[in-house]
Each structure stands twice: as structure tokens, then as C-alpha cells.
Short mmCIF file of N, CA and C and ligand atoms in Angstrom, two decimals:
data_model
loop_
_atom_site.label_atom_id
_atom_site.label_comp_id
_atom_site.label_asym_id
_atom_site.label_seq_id
_atom_site.Cartn_x
_atom_site.Cartn_y
_atom_site.Cartn_z
N UNK H 8 32.30 -8.62 13.94
CA UNK H 8 31.51 -9.28 14.97
C UNK H 8 31.90 -10.75 15.03
N UNK H 9 32.01 -11.24 16.27
CA UNK H 9 32.53 -12.61 16.47
C UNK H 9 31.39 -13.55 16.89
N UNK H 10 31.22 -14.62 16.12
CA UNK H 10 30.20 -15.61 16.44
C UNK H 10 30.91 -16.92 16.82
N UNK H 11 30.49 -17.50 17.94
CA UNK H 11 31.09 -18.76 18.40
C UNK H 11 30.11 -19.89 18.06
N UNK H 12 30.56 -20.83 17.24
CA UNK H 12 29.67 -21.86 16.68
C UNK H 12 29.89 -23.19 17.39
N UNK H 13 28.82 -23.69 17.99
CA UNK H 13 28.90 -24.92 18.80
C UNK H 13 28.07 -26.01 18.13
N UNK H 14 28.74 -27.11 17.79
CA UNK H 14 28.03 -28.27 17.26
C UNK H 14 27.75 -29.24 18.40
N UNK H 15 26.52 -29.73 18.45
CA UNK H 15 26.16 -30.71 19.48
C UNK H 15 26.66 -32.10 19.17
N UNK H 16 27.24 -32.28 17.99
CA UNK H 16 27.77 -33.59 17.61
C UNK H 16 29.29 -33.52 17.49
N UNK H 17 29.97 -34.47 18.12
CA UNK H 17 31.43 -34.51 18.01
C UNK H 17 31.87 -35.62 17.04
N UNK H 18 30.90 -36.18 16.32
CA UNK H 18 31.19 -37.20 15.31
C UNK H 18 32.05 -36.60 14.21
N UNK H 19 33.04 -37.37 13.73
CA UNK H 19 33.98 -36.83 12.74
C UNK H 19 33.26 -36.33 11.49
N UNK H 20 32.23 -37.07 11.03
CA UNK H 20 31.54 -36.66 9.80
C UNK H 20 30.15 -36.08 10.10
N UNK H 21 30.05 -35.41 11.23
CA UNK H 21 28.77 -34.80 11.63
C UNK H 21 28.27 -33.79 10.60
N UNK H 22 26.99 -33.91 10.23
CA UNK H 22 26.43 -32.92 9.30
C UNK H 22 26.24 -31.57 9.99
N UNK H 23 26.02 -31.60 11.31
CA UNK H 23 25.87 -30.33 12.03
C UNK H 23 27.20 -29.57 12.08
N UNK H 24 28.28 -30.29 12.32
CA UNK H 24 29.59 -29.63 12.30
C UNK H 24 29.91 -29.14 10.89
N UNK H 25 29.52 -29.93 9.87
CA UNK H 25 29.76 -29.50 8.48
C UNK H 25 29.01 -28.21 8.20
N UNK H 26 27.79 -28.12 8.71
CA UNK H 26 27.02 -26.88 8.47
C UNK H 26 27.73 -25.69 9.12
N UNK H 27 28.25 -25.90 10.32
CA UNK H 27 28.93 -24.78 11.00
C UNK H 27 30.24 -24.40 10.30
N UNK H 28 30.91 -25.39 9.72
CA UNK H 28 32.11 -25.06 8.93
C UNK H 28 31.71 -24.22 7.71
N UNK H 29 30.55 -24.53 7.14
CA UNK H 29 30.08 -23.73 6.00
C UNK H 29 29.76 -22.30 6.45
N UNK H 30 29.24 -22.15 7.64
CA UNK H 30 29.03 -20.80 8.19
C UNK H 30 30.37 -20.06 8.27
N UNK H 31 31.37 -20.75 8.80
CA UNK H 31 32.69 -20.13 8.92
C UNK H 31 33.23 -19.74 7.55
N UNK H 32 33.10 -20.64 6.59
CA UNK H 32 33.73 -20.44 5.28
C UNK H 32 32.99 -19.42 4.41
N UNK H 33 31.73 -19.13 4.75
CA UNK H 33 30.95 -18.20 3.92
C UNK H 33 30.59 -16.92 4.67
N UNK H 34 31.27 -16.68 5.77
CA UNK H 34 30.93 -15.50 6.57
C UNK H 34 31.22 -14.21 5.81
N UNK H 35 30.31 -13.24 5.86
CA UNK H 35 30.60 -11.94 5.27
C UNK H 35 31.78 -11.28 5.99
N UNK H 36 32.37 -10.27 5.35
CA UNK H 36 33.58 -9.64 5.91
C UNK H 36 33.37 -9.14 7.34
N UNK H 37 32.16 -8.67 7.63
CA UNK H 37 31.92 -8.07 8.95
C UNK H 37 31.75 -9.10 10.06
N UNK H 38 31.79 -10.38 9.69
CA UNK H 38 31.55 -11.43 10.70
C UNK H 38 32.68 -12.46 10.68
N UNK H 39 33.05 -12.90 11.89
CA UNK H 39 33.99 -14.02 12.00
C UNK H 39 33.29 -15.15 12.74
N UNK H 40 33.35 -16.36 12.18
CA UNK H 40 32.73 -17.52 12.84
C UNK H 40 33.86 -18.40 13.36
N UNK H 41 33.90 -18.58 14.67
CA UNK H 41 34.92 -19.41 15.32
C UNK H 41 34.26 -20.71 15.78
N UNK H 42 34.85 -21.83 15.39
CA UNK H 42 34.25 -23.13 15.73
C UNK H 42 34.70 -23.61 17.10
N UNK H 43 33.76 -24.06 17.89
CA UNK H 43 34.07 -24.62 19.21
C UNK H 43 34.53 -26.07 19.05
N UNK H 44 35.67 -26.40 19.64
CA UNK H 44 36.11 -27.81 19.63
C UNK H 44 36.39 -28.28 21.05
N UNK H 45 35.65 -27.71 22.00
CA UNK H 45 35.97 -27.96 23.41
C UNK H 45 35.02 -28.92 24.13
N UNK H 46 33.91 -29.29 23.47
CA UNK H 46 32.89 -30.06 24.23
C UNK H 46 33.45 -31.34 24.85
N UNK H 47 34.30 -32.02 24.09
CA UNK H 47 34.82 -33.31 24.61
C UNK H 47 35.83 -33.11 25.74
N UNK H 48 36.34 -31.90 25.89
CA UNK H 48 37.34 -31.67 26.94
C UNK H 48 36.70 -31.30 28.28
N UNK H 49 35.38 -31.10 28.29
CA UNK H 49 34.72 -30.67 29.52
C UNK H 49 34.35 -31.88 30.38
N UNK H 50 34.72 -31.86 31.65
CA UNK H 50 34.29 -32.96 32.52
C UNK H 50 32.79 -32.91 32.76
N UNK H 51 32.25 -33.97 33.32
CA UNK H 51 30.82 -33.96 33.65
C UNK H 51 30.54 -32.87 34.67
N UNK H 52 29.50 -32.11 34.41
CA UNK H 52 29.18 -30.98 35.28
C UNK H 52 28.96 -31.45 36.71
N UNK H 53 29.60 -30.72 37.63
CA UNK H 53 29.44 -31.00 39.05
C UNK H 53 29.42 -29.66 39.78
N UNK H 54 28.30 -29.29 40.38
CA UNK H 54 28.23 -27.99 41.06
C UNK H 54 29.31 -27.83 42.12
N UNK H 55 29.83 -28.93 42.66
CA UNK H 55 30.92 -28.82 43.65
C UNK H 55 32.19 -28.26 43.03
N UNK H 56 32.25 -28.31 41.68
CA UNK H 56 33.47 -27.82 41.01
C UNK H 56 33.25 -26.46 40.36
N UNK H 57 32.26 -25.73 40.83
CA UNK H 57 32.08 -24.35 40.35
C UNK H 57 32.95 -23.42 41.20
N UNK H 58 32.97 -22.14 40.85
CA UNK H 58 33.74 -21.15 41.62
C UNK H 58 35.23 -21.43 41.52
N UNK H 59 35.92 -21.39 42.67
CA UNK H 59 37.38 -21.56 42.72
C UNK H 59 37.85 -22.87 42.08
N UNK H 60 36.99 -23.87 42.15
CA UNK H 60 37.38 -25.22 41.70
C UNK H 60 37.06 -25.46 40.23
N UNK H 61 36.66 -24.41 39.50
CA UNK H 61 36.24 -24.61 38.10
C UNK H 61 37.40 -25.17 37.25
N UNK H 62 37.16 -26.27 36.53
CA UNK H 62 38.23 -26.85 35.71
C UNK H 62 38.70 -25.87 34.61
N UNK H 63 39.97 -26.00 34.24
CA UNK H 63 40.57 -25.12 33.24
C UNK H 63 39.82 -25.16 31.91
N UNK H 64 39.41 -26.35 31.49
CA UNK H 64 38.72 -26.47 30.19
C UNK H 64 37.39 -25.72 30.22
N UNK H 65 36.74 -25.71 31.37
CA UNK H 65 35.48 -24.98 31.49
C UNK H 65 35.75 -23.47 31.42
N UNK H 66 36.82 -23.03 32.07
CA UNK H 66 37.18 -21.60 32.01
C UNK H 66 37.46 -21.18 30.58
N UNK H 67 38.13 -22.06 29.84
CA UNK H 67 38.45 -21.75 28.43
C UNK H 67 37.16 -21.64 27.61
N UNK H 68 36.27 -22.60 27.82
CA UNK H 68 34.98 -22.59 27.11
C UNK H 68 34.19 -21.33 27.48
N UNK H 69 34.13 -21.02 28.75
CA UNK H 69 33.38 -19.84 29.22
C UNK H 69 33.98 -18.57 28.62
N UNK H 70 35.31 -18.52 28.52
CA UNK H 70 35.97 -17.35 27.95
C UNK H 70 35.59 -17.16 26.48
N UNK H 71 35.57 -18.25 25.73
CA UNK H 71 35.20 -18.17 24.31
C UNK H 71 33.75 -17.70 24.16
N UNK H 72 32.87 -18.24 24.99
CA UNK H 72 31.46 -17.84 24.93
C UNK H 72 31.35 -16.35 25.31
N UNK H 73 32.08 -15.98 26.34
CA UNK H 73 32.00 -14.60 26.83
C UNK H 73 32.44 -13.57 25.80
N UNK H 74 33.46 -13.90 25.02
CA UNK H 74 33.95 -12.89 24.07
C UNK H 74 33.20 -12.90 22.73
N UNK H 75 32.27 -13.84 22.58
CA UNK H 75 31.46 -13.88 21.35
C UNK H 75 30.32 -12.87 21.43
N UNK H 76 30.02 -12.25 20.29
CA UNK H 76 28.85 -11.36 20.23
C UNK H 76 27.57 -12.17 20.15
N UNK H 77 27.68 -13.38 19.61
CA UNK H 77 26.52 -14.28 19.54
C UNK H 77 27.03 -15.71 19.39
N UNK H 78 26.16 -16.64 19.71
CA UNK H 78 26.46 -18.06 19.48
C UNK H 78 25.67 -18.55 18.28
N UNK H 79 26.20 -19.58 17.64
CA UNK H 79 25.42 -20.33 16.63
C UNK H 79 25.46 -21.77 17.11
N UNK H 80 24.29 -22.37 17.30
CA UNK H 80 24.24 -23.73 17.82
C UNK H 80 23.53 -24.63 16.82
N UNK H 81 24.19 -25.73 16.46
CA UNK H 81 23.60 -26.75 15.58
C UNK H 81 23.72 -28.08 16.30
N UNK H 82 22.60 -28.73 16.54
CA UNK H 82 22.68 -29.97 17.33
C UNK H 82 21.76 -31.04 16.78
N UNK H 83 22.23 -32.28 16.75
CA UNK H 83 21.33 -33.37 16.40
C UNK H 83 20.33 -33.62 17.52
N UNK H 84 19.27 -34.33 17.17
CA UNK H 84 18.31 -34.80 18.17
C UNK H 84 18.74 -36.20 18.60
N UNK H 85 18.99 -36.38 19.88
CA UNK H 85 19.30 -37.70 20.41
C UNK H 85 18.15 -38.12 21.32
N UNK H 86 17.47 -39.22 20.96
CA UNK H 86 16.36 -39.73 21.78
C UNK H 86 15.38 -38.60 22.13
N UNK H 87 15.04 -37.82 21.10
CA UNK H 87 14.09 -36.70 21.22
C UNK H 87 14.58 -35.60 22.15
N UNK H 88 15.86 -35.55 22.42
CA UNK H 88 16.39 -34.51 23.32
C UNK H 88 17.68 -33.92 22.79
N UNK H 89 18.40 -33.26 23.70
CA UNK H 89 19.66 -32.59 23.36
C UNK H 89 20.81 -33.56 23.60
N UNK H 90 21.81 -33.59 22.75
CA UNK H 90 22.97 -34.45 23.02
C UNK H 90 23.57 -34.12 24.39
N UNK H 91 23.95 -35.18 25.12
CA UNK H 91 24.45 -35.00 26.48
C UNK H 91 25.64 -34.06 26.59
N UNK H 92 26.54 -34.14 25.62
CA UNK H 92 27.74 -33.29 25.68
C UNK H 92 27.42 -31.81 25.61
N UNK H 93 26.42 -31.48 24.79
CA UNK H 93 26.02 -30.07 24.66
C UNK H 93 25.31 -29.61 25.93
N UNK H 94 24.44 -30.45 26.45
CA UNK H 94 23.72 -30.09 27.68
C UNK H 94 24.71 -29.91 28.82
N UNK H 95 25.71 -30.80 28.86
CA UNK H 95 26.74 -30.71 29.88
C UNK H 95 27.48 -29.37 29.79
N UNK H 96 27.82 -28.99 28.58
CA UNK H 96 28.54 -27.71 28.38
C UNK H 96 27.68 -26.55 28.84
N UNK H 97 26.41 -26.58 28.49
CA UNK H 97 25.51 -25.48 28.89
C UNK H 97 25.33 -25.47 30.41
N UNK H 98 25.23 -26.66 31.01
CA UNK H 98 25.07 -26.72 32.47
C UNK H 98 26.23 -26.04 33.19
N UNK H 99 27.44 -26.20 32.66
CA UNK H 99 28.60 -25.54 33.29
C UNK H 99 28.44 -24.02 33.30
N UNK H 100 27.72 -23.49 32.30
CA UNK H 100 27.66 -22.02 32.17
C UNK H 100 26.42 -21.39 32.80
N UNK H 101 25.46 -22.22 33.18
CA UNK H 101 24.18 -21.68 33.62
C UNK H 101 24.32 -20.73 34.82
N UNK H 102 25.23 -21.02 35.75
CA UNK H 102 25.37 -20.16 36.93
C UNK H 102 26.47 -19.11 36.76
N UNK H 103 27.02 -19.02 35.56
CA UNK H 103 28.10 -18.07 35.31
C UNK H 103 27.56 -16.88 34.51
N UNK H 104 28.35 -15.79 34.39
CA UNK H 104 27.82 -14.61 33.71
C UNK H 104 27.84 -14.66 32.18
N UNK H 105 28.66 -15.56 31.58
CA UNK H 105 28.93 -15.45 30.13
C UNK H 105 27.71 -15.65 29.25
N UNK H 106 26.77 -16.48 29.70
CA UNK H 106 25.62 -16.80 28.84
C UNK H 106 24.50 -15.77 28.94
N UNK H 107 24.53 -14.96 29.97
CA UNK H 107 23.35 -14.13 30.27
C UNK H 107 23.03 -13.18 29.10
N UNK H 108 21.83 -13.33 28.56
CA UNK H 108 21.37 -12.47 27.49
C UNK H 108 22.06 -12.69 26.15
N UNK H 109 22.88 -13.73 26.06
CA UNK H 109 23.68 -13.93 24.82
C UNK H 109 22.75 -14.24 23.65
N UNK H 110 22.90 -13.52 22.54
CA UNK H 110 22.12 -13.85 21.34
C UNK H 110 22.58 -15.18 20.76
N UNK H 111 21.64 -15.92 20.20
CA UNK H 111 22.00 -17.23 19.63
C UNK H 111 21.15 -17.51 18.39
N UNK H 112 21.82 -17.97 17.35
CA UNK H 112 21.13 -18.45 16.14
C UNK H 112 21.13 -19.97 16.18
N UNK H 113 19.96 -20.57 15.99
CA UNK H 113 19.88 -22.02 15.93
C UNK H 113 19.95 -22.48 14.48
N UNK H 114 20.73 -23.53 14.24
CA UNK H 114 20.83 -24.09 12.89
C UNK H 114 20.28 -25.51 12.94
N UNK H 115 19.51 -25.86 11.92
CA UNK H 115 18.74 -27.11 11.94
C UNK H 115 19.05 -27.88 10.66
N UNK H 116 19.36 -29.18 10.80
CA UNK H 116 19.79 -29.94 9.61
C UNK H 116 18.80 -31.03 9.22
N UNK H 117 17.58 -30.96 9.73
CA UNK H 117 16.59 -32.02 9.46
C UNK H 117 15.60 -31.58 8.39
N UNK H 118 14.89 -32.58 7.83
CA UNK H 118 13.80 -32.29 6.90
C UNK H 118 12.57 -33.09 7.31
N UNK H 119 11.45 -32.80 6.68
CA UNK H 119 10.20 -33.53 6.89
C UNK H 119 9.79 -33.62 8.35
N UNK H 120 9.92 -32.53 9.08
CA UNK H 120 9.44 -32.48 10.46
C UNK H 120 10.31 -33.24 11.45
N UNK H 121 11.36 -33.90 10.98
CA UNK H 121 12.24 -34.62 11.92
C UNK H 121 13.04 -33.62 12.76
N UNK H 122 13.40 -34.05 13.94
CA UNK H 122 14.28 -33.24 14.77
C UNK H 122 13.58 -32.17 15.56
N UNK H 123 12.23 -32.13 15.47
CA UNK H 123 11.56 -31.00 16.14
C UNK H 123 11.56 -31.15 17.67
N UNK H 124 11.62 -32.40 18.18
CA UNK H 124 11.70 -32.56 19.65
C UNK H 124 13.03 -31.98 20.16
N UNK H 125 14.09 -32.32 19.46
CA UNK H 125 15.42 -31.84 19.87
C UNK H 125 15.51 -30.33 19.80
N UNK H 126 14.94 -29.78 18.72
CA UNK H 126 14.99 -28.32 18.55
C UNK H 126 14.20 -27.63 19.66
N UNK H 127 13.01 -28.18 19.97
CA UNK H 127 12.19 -27.59 21.03
C UNK H 127 12.90 -27.67 22.38
N UNK H 128 13.55 -28.83 22.62
CA UNK H 128 14.27 -29.00 23.90
C UNK H 128 15.43 -28.01 23.99
N UNK H 129 16.13 -27.84 22.88
CA UNK H 129 17.26 -26.90 22.86
C UNK H 129 16.78 -25.48 23.13
N UNK H 130 15.70 -25.10 22.46
CA UNK H 130 15.14 -23.75 22.66
C UNK H 130 14.77 -23.53 24.12
N UNK H 131 14.14 -24.54 24.72
CA UNK H 131 13.70 -24.42 26.11
C UNK H 131 14.91 -24.22 27.04
N UNK H 132 15.96 -25.00 26.83
CA UNK H 132 17.15 -24.89 27.68
C UNK H 132 17.80 -23.52 27.50
N UNK H 133 17.92 -23.09 26.24
CA UNK H 133 18.59 -21.81 25.99
C UNK H 133 17.79 -20.64 26.56
N UNK H 134 16.48 -20.69 26.39
CA UNK H 134 15.65 -19.61 26.95
C UNK H 134 15.72 -19.61 28.47
N UNK H 135 15.74 -20.80 29.07
CA UNK H 135 15.82 -20.89 30.53
C UNK H 135 17.15 -20.31 31.03
N UNK H 136 18.19 -20.48 30.22
CA UNK H 136 19.50 -19.93 30.58
C UNK H 136 19.62 -18.46 30.17
N UNK H 137 18.50 -17.87 29.76
CA UNK H 137 18.38 -16.43 29.45
C UNK H 137 19.00 -16.00 28.12
N UNK H 138 19.29 -16.95 27.24
CA UNK H 138 19.79 -16.53 25.93
C UNK H 138 18.63 -15.96 25.10
N UNK H 139 18.98 -15.14 24.13
CA UNK H 139 17.98 -14.53 23.25
C UNK H 139 18.08 -15.22 21.88
N UNK H 140 17.00 -15.86 21.47
CA UNK H 140 17.04 -16.63 20.22
C UNK H 140 16.76 -15.71 19.03
N UNK H 141 17.66 -15.77 18.05
CA UNK H 141 17.57 -14.88 16.89
C UNK H 141 16.25 -15.10 16.15
N UNK H 142 15.63 -14.01 15.69
CA UNK H 142 14.35 -14.14 14.99
C UNK H 142 14.45 -14.97 13.72
N UNK H 143 15.64 -15.06 13.12
CA UNK H 143 15.75 -15.88 11.90
C UNK H 143 16.13 -17.33 12.21
N UNK H 144 15.92 -17.76 13.45
CA UNK H 144 16.10 -19.18 13.82
C UNK H 144 14.81 -19.96 13.54
N UNK H 145 14.90 -21.23 13.21
CA UNK H 145 16.14 -21.92 12.91
C UNK H 145 16.54 -21.72 11.45
N UNK H 146 17.85 -21.54 11.25
CA UNK H 146 18.37 -21.56 9.89
C UNK H 146 18.42 -23.04 9.48
N UNK H 147 17.86 -23.35 8.33
CA UNK H 147 17.65 -24.77 8.02
C UNK H 147 18.28 -25.19 6.69
N UNK H 148 19.04 -26.25 6.74
CA UNK H 148 19.50 -26.94 5.52
C UNK H 148 19.31 -28.43 5.77
N UNK H 149 18.51 -29.13 4.95
CA UNK H 149 18.27 -30.56 5.21
C UNK H 149 19.49 -31.40 4.86
N UNK H 150 20.20 -31.88 5.88
CA UNK H 150 21.44 -32.63 5.66
C UNK H 150 21.44 -33.99 6.34
N UNK H 151 20.60 -34.16 7.37
CA UNK H 151 20.63 -35.42 8.11
C UNK H 151 20.29 -36.57 7.17
N UNK H 152 21.11 -37.61 7.22
CA UNK H 152 20.92 -38.77 6.35
C UNK H 152 21.76 -38.70 5.08
N UNK H 153 22.36 -37.56 4.83
CA UNK H 153 23.22 -37.41 3.64
C UNK H 153 24.63 -37.91 3.94
N UNK H 154 25.29 -38.40 2.90
CA UNK H 154 26.68 -38.83 3.05
C UNK H 154 27.57 -37.59 3.16
N UNK H 155 28.80 -37.77 3.62
CA UNK H 155 29.72 -36.62 3.69
C UNK H 155 29.88 -35.93 2.33
N UNK H 156 29.93 -36.72 1.23
CA UNK H 156 30.10 -36.12 -0.10
C UNK H 156 28.86 -35.30 -0.47
N UNK H 157 27.68 -35.89 -0.23
CA UNK H 157 26.44 -35.15 -0.54
C UNK H 157 26.34 -33.89 0.31
N UNK H 158 26.72 -34.01 1.58
CA UNK H 158 26.67 -32.85 2.49
C UNK H 158 27.56 -31.73 1.95
N UNK H 159 28.75 -32.13 1.52
CA UNK H 159 29.70 -31.14 0.99
C UNK H 159 29.11 -30.46 -0.25
N UNK H 160 28.51 -31.27 -1.13
CA UNK H 160 27.93 -30.72 -2.36
C UNK H 160 26.79 -29.75 -2.04
N UNK H 161 25.92 -30.14 -1.12
CA UNK H 161 24.78 -29.28 -0.79
C UNK H 161 25.27 -27.95 -0.20
N UNK H 162 26.25 -28.05 0.69
CA UNK H 162 26.74 -26.83 1.35
C UNK H 162 27.56 -25.95 0.40
N UNK H 163 27.95 -26.52 -0.74
CA UNK H 163 28.70 -25.72 -1.73
C UNK H 163 27.79 -25.08 -2.76
N UNK H 164 26.49 -25.44 -2.75
CA UNK H 164 25.58 -24.85 -3.74
C UNK H 164 25.51 -23.34 -3.55
N UNK H 165 25.56 -22.59 -4.66
CA UNK H 165 25.53 -21.13 -4.54
C UNK H 165 24.34 -20.61 -3.74
N UNK H 166 23.17 -21.24 -3.91
CA UNK H 166 21.98 -20.74 -3.19
C UNK H 166 22.13 -20.97 -1.69
N UNK H 167 22.73 -22.10 -1.31
CA UNK H 167 22.92 -22.38 0.12
C UNK H 167 23.96 -21.42 0.70
N UNK H 168 25.03 -21.21 -0.04
CA UNK H 168 26.08 -20.28 0.44
C UNK H 168 25.51 -18.87 0.60
N UNK H 169 24.66 -18.49 -0.36
CA UNK H 169 24.02 -17.15 -0.26
C UNK H 169 23.12 -17.09 0.97
N UNK H 170 22.38 -18.18 1.23
CA UNK H 170 21.45 -18.15 2.37
C UNK H 170 22.23 -18.11 3.68
N UNK H 171 23.39 -18.72 3.72
CA UNK H 171 24.23 -18.65 4.93
C UNK H 171 24.70 -17.21 5.14
N UNK H 172 25.16 -16.59 4.07
CA UNK H 172 25.63 -15.19 4.20
C UNK H 172 24.48 -14.29 4.66
N UNK H 173 23.31 -14.51 4.07
CA UNK H 173 22.15 -13.70 4.45
C UNK H 173 21.80 -13.91 5.92
N UNK H 174 21.86 -15.16 6.36
CA UNK H 174 21.52 -15.46 7.78
C UNK H 174 22.52 -14.81 8.72
N UNK H 175 23.80 -14.85 8.36
CA UNK H 175 24.81 -14.24 9.23
C UNK H 175 24.67 -12.72 9.25
N UNK H 176 24.37 -12.14 8.10
CA UNK H 176 24.19 -10.69 8.04
C UNK H 176 22.95 -10.28 8.87
N UNK H 177 21.89 -11.09 8.77
CA UNK H 177 20.68 -10.80 9.57
C UNK H 177 21.00 -10.92 11.06
N UNK H 178 21.80 -11.93 11.41
CA UNK H 178 22.20 -12.10 12.81
C UNK H 178 23.01 -10.89 13.28
N UNK H 179 23.95 -10.45 12.44
CA UNK H 179 24.78 -9.29 12.79
C UNK H 179 23.90 -8.06 13.02
N UNK H 180 22.99 -7.83 12.09
CA UNK H 180 22.14 -6.62 12.21
C UNK H 180 21.25 -6.70 13.46
N UNK H 181 20.74 -7.88 13.75
CA UNK H 181 19.89 -8.04 14.93
C UNK H 181 20.71 -7.80 16.21
N UNK H 182 21.93 -8.35 16.24
CA UNK H 182 22.78 -8.16 17.44
C UNK H 182 23.07 -6.67 17.64
N UNK H 183 23.28 -5.93 16.53
CA UNK H 183 23.52 -4.48 16.64
C UNK H 183 22.32 -3.81 17.32
N UNK H 184 21.12 -4.22 16.94
CA UNK H 184 19.93 -3.57 17.52
C UNK H 184 19.81 -3.87 19.03
N UNK H 185 20.43 -4.93 19.49
CA UNK H 185 20.31 -5.30 20.92
C UNK H 185 21.21 -4.46 21.80
N UNK H 186 22.29 -3.91 21.20
CA UNK H 186 23.29 -3.22 22.06
C UNK H 186 22.96 -1.73 22.22
C1 FMN J 456 22.15 -41.81 20.16
C2 FMN J 456 21.37 -41.32 18.98
C3 FMN J 456 20.04 -40.97 19.13
C4 FMN J 456 19.31 -40.48 18.03
N1 FMN J 456 18.02 -40.08 18.23
C5 FMN J 456 17.33 -39.54 17.20
C6 FMN J 456 16.00 -39.04 17.39
O1 FMN J 456 15.45 -39.06 18.47
N2 FMN J 456 15.38 -38.47 16.32
C7 FMN J 456 15.99 -38.38 15.08
O2 FMN J 456 15.37 -37.83 14.15
N3 FMN J 456 17.23 -38.86 14.88
C8 FMN J 456 17.91 -39.43 15.90
N4 FMN J 456 19.19 -39.87 15.70
C9 FMN J 456 19.78 -39.77 14.37
C10 FMN J 456 20.53 -38.46 14.23
O3 FMN J 456 19.60 -37.40 14.13
C11 FMN J 456 21.40 -38.46 12.98
O4 FMN J 456 22.33 -39.54 13.11
C12 FMN J 456 22.15 -37.17 12.73
O5 FMN J 456 22.76 -37.19 11.48
C13 FMN J 456 23.23 -36.94 13.73
O6 FMN J 456 23.82 -35.68 13.48
P1 FMN J 456 25.37 -35.54 13.09
O7 FMN J 456 25.49 -36.04 11.67
O8 FMN J 456 25.62 -34.07 13.21
O9 FMN J 456 26.17 -36.39 14.05
C14 FMN J 456 19.93 -40.37 16.78
C15 FMN J 456 21.27 -40.73 16.64
C16 FMN J 456 21.99 -41.20 17.72
C17 FMN J 456 23.46 -41.54 17.54
#
């Protein structure tokens, strides 16, 4: 089963991207996690450029989403909302077929109640775009505020690696029940 993992942060030392790399590196045999690196290549969404005029980078992104059995989305909260680049990417797909009914696992890197506005906003957008949010969402590892070294250490802990495998296996089993 193929999962397409989208980080809402394009920062080089993003904790959200680090979490998604840990998903990729700890995936059980039955699952493959492919990391999205296309957000920065997408132009600003313009409905005039849908259909025949759709940019190549958008077609590539849509193709990756379309061939995934599920998405995994990890995004920081920016000003209590969704990062613009992620919202832009989702806006490109809202009128296309690839997102319809797509299962999605949300991953959350905050602790102490932080980030809940961003998470709620993300859920609202995804539900509006007809995605199905995995019952084991949000998968949570508190990483925001940690240094890259600390982030690496936390994501290497055996208990965290086990919880990632368990989350991916639960996602796989849930996706099977949907088909
Ligand atoms: C433009 C901007 C806006 C932010 N807004 C919030 C916010 O509303 N709430 C919050 O808890 N953190 C906020 N932060 C802090 C981020 O949550 C934090 O930097 C996080 O680590 C970013 O994720 P990343 O490491 O994956 O890039 C903001 C950061 C930036 C750059």
C-alpha cells in the first residue's frame, strides 16, 4: 500500500518533515511511504489555469496524490491556520478527481494544547474537500521547539518507532475496510 506524505513546512530542518521521514523509514513491509517534495514547485492557484491550462507541476502533484492509497499530512500552525503552501496545493486539487474520498492520516508535532487551531483548520479543509480522516488521527509526537538533534533522537526512540509502525498498520487496515 502506497502512502503519500505531505509536509506543510518546506523549512530545511522542519520537525514535521522529520516526522514524515520517520514514517518512511519505519514503514512496515506492507506499506510504502513516499515523501512529497513538490509544494514549492506549484504556482499560486488560479482557477483560470485549471483544465487544459493546468501547469505541469500541478499535474505531477495530482498524479502522485491519485496513485496513493492514502495521504499522511503533517503541518505546522501558521497564525492559527494552515501554511499557505499547503492550502495552495490543496486548492489546486479541490476541483479535480484525485482527492475525492481519499483517506488521510493527520500527524501532529505539538504538545500542551499548542497547534490545535491549525489542526482544526486542516481538518475542516480536508473534510470540505471530501477526504476521509483516519480514526487514529492525529498521530502525535511532541517535536515543535526541539532542535534537529533532539528531534532525531526522539524519532529514533524504540517506543516512537513502534508507535509509527502501529499507526501505519492501523492506517493500512482501515484503508482495506474502505475498499
Ligand atoms: C509564520 C509563522 C507563524 C507561526 N504561527 C504559529 C501559531 O499560530 N501557533 C503556534 O503554536 N506556532 C506558530 N508558529 C511556530 C511554529 O509552530 C513552529 O515554528 C514549528 O516548529 C514549525 O514547524 P516546522 O518545524 O515543521 O517548520 C509559527 C511559525 C511561523 C514561521
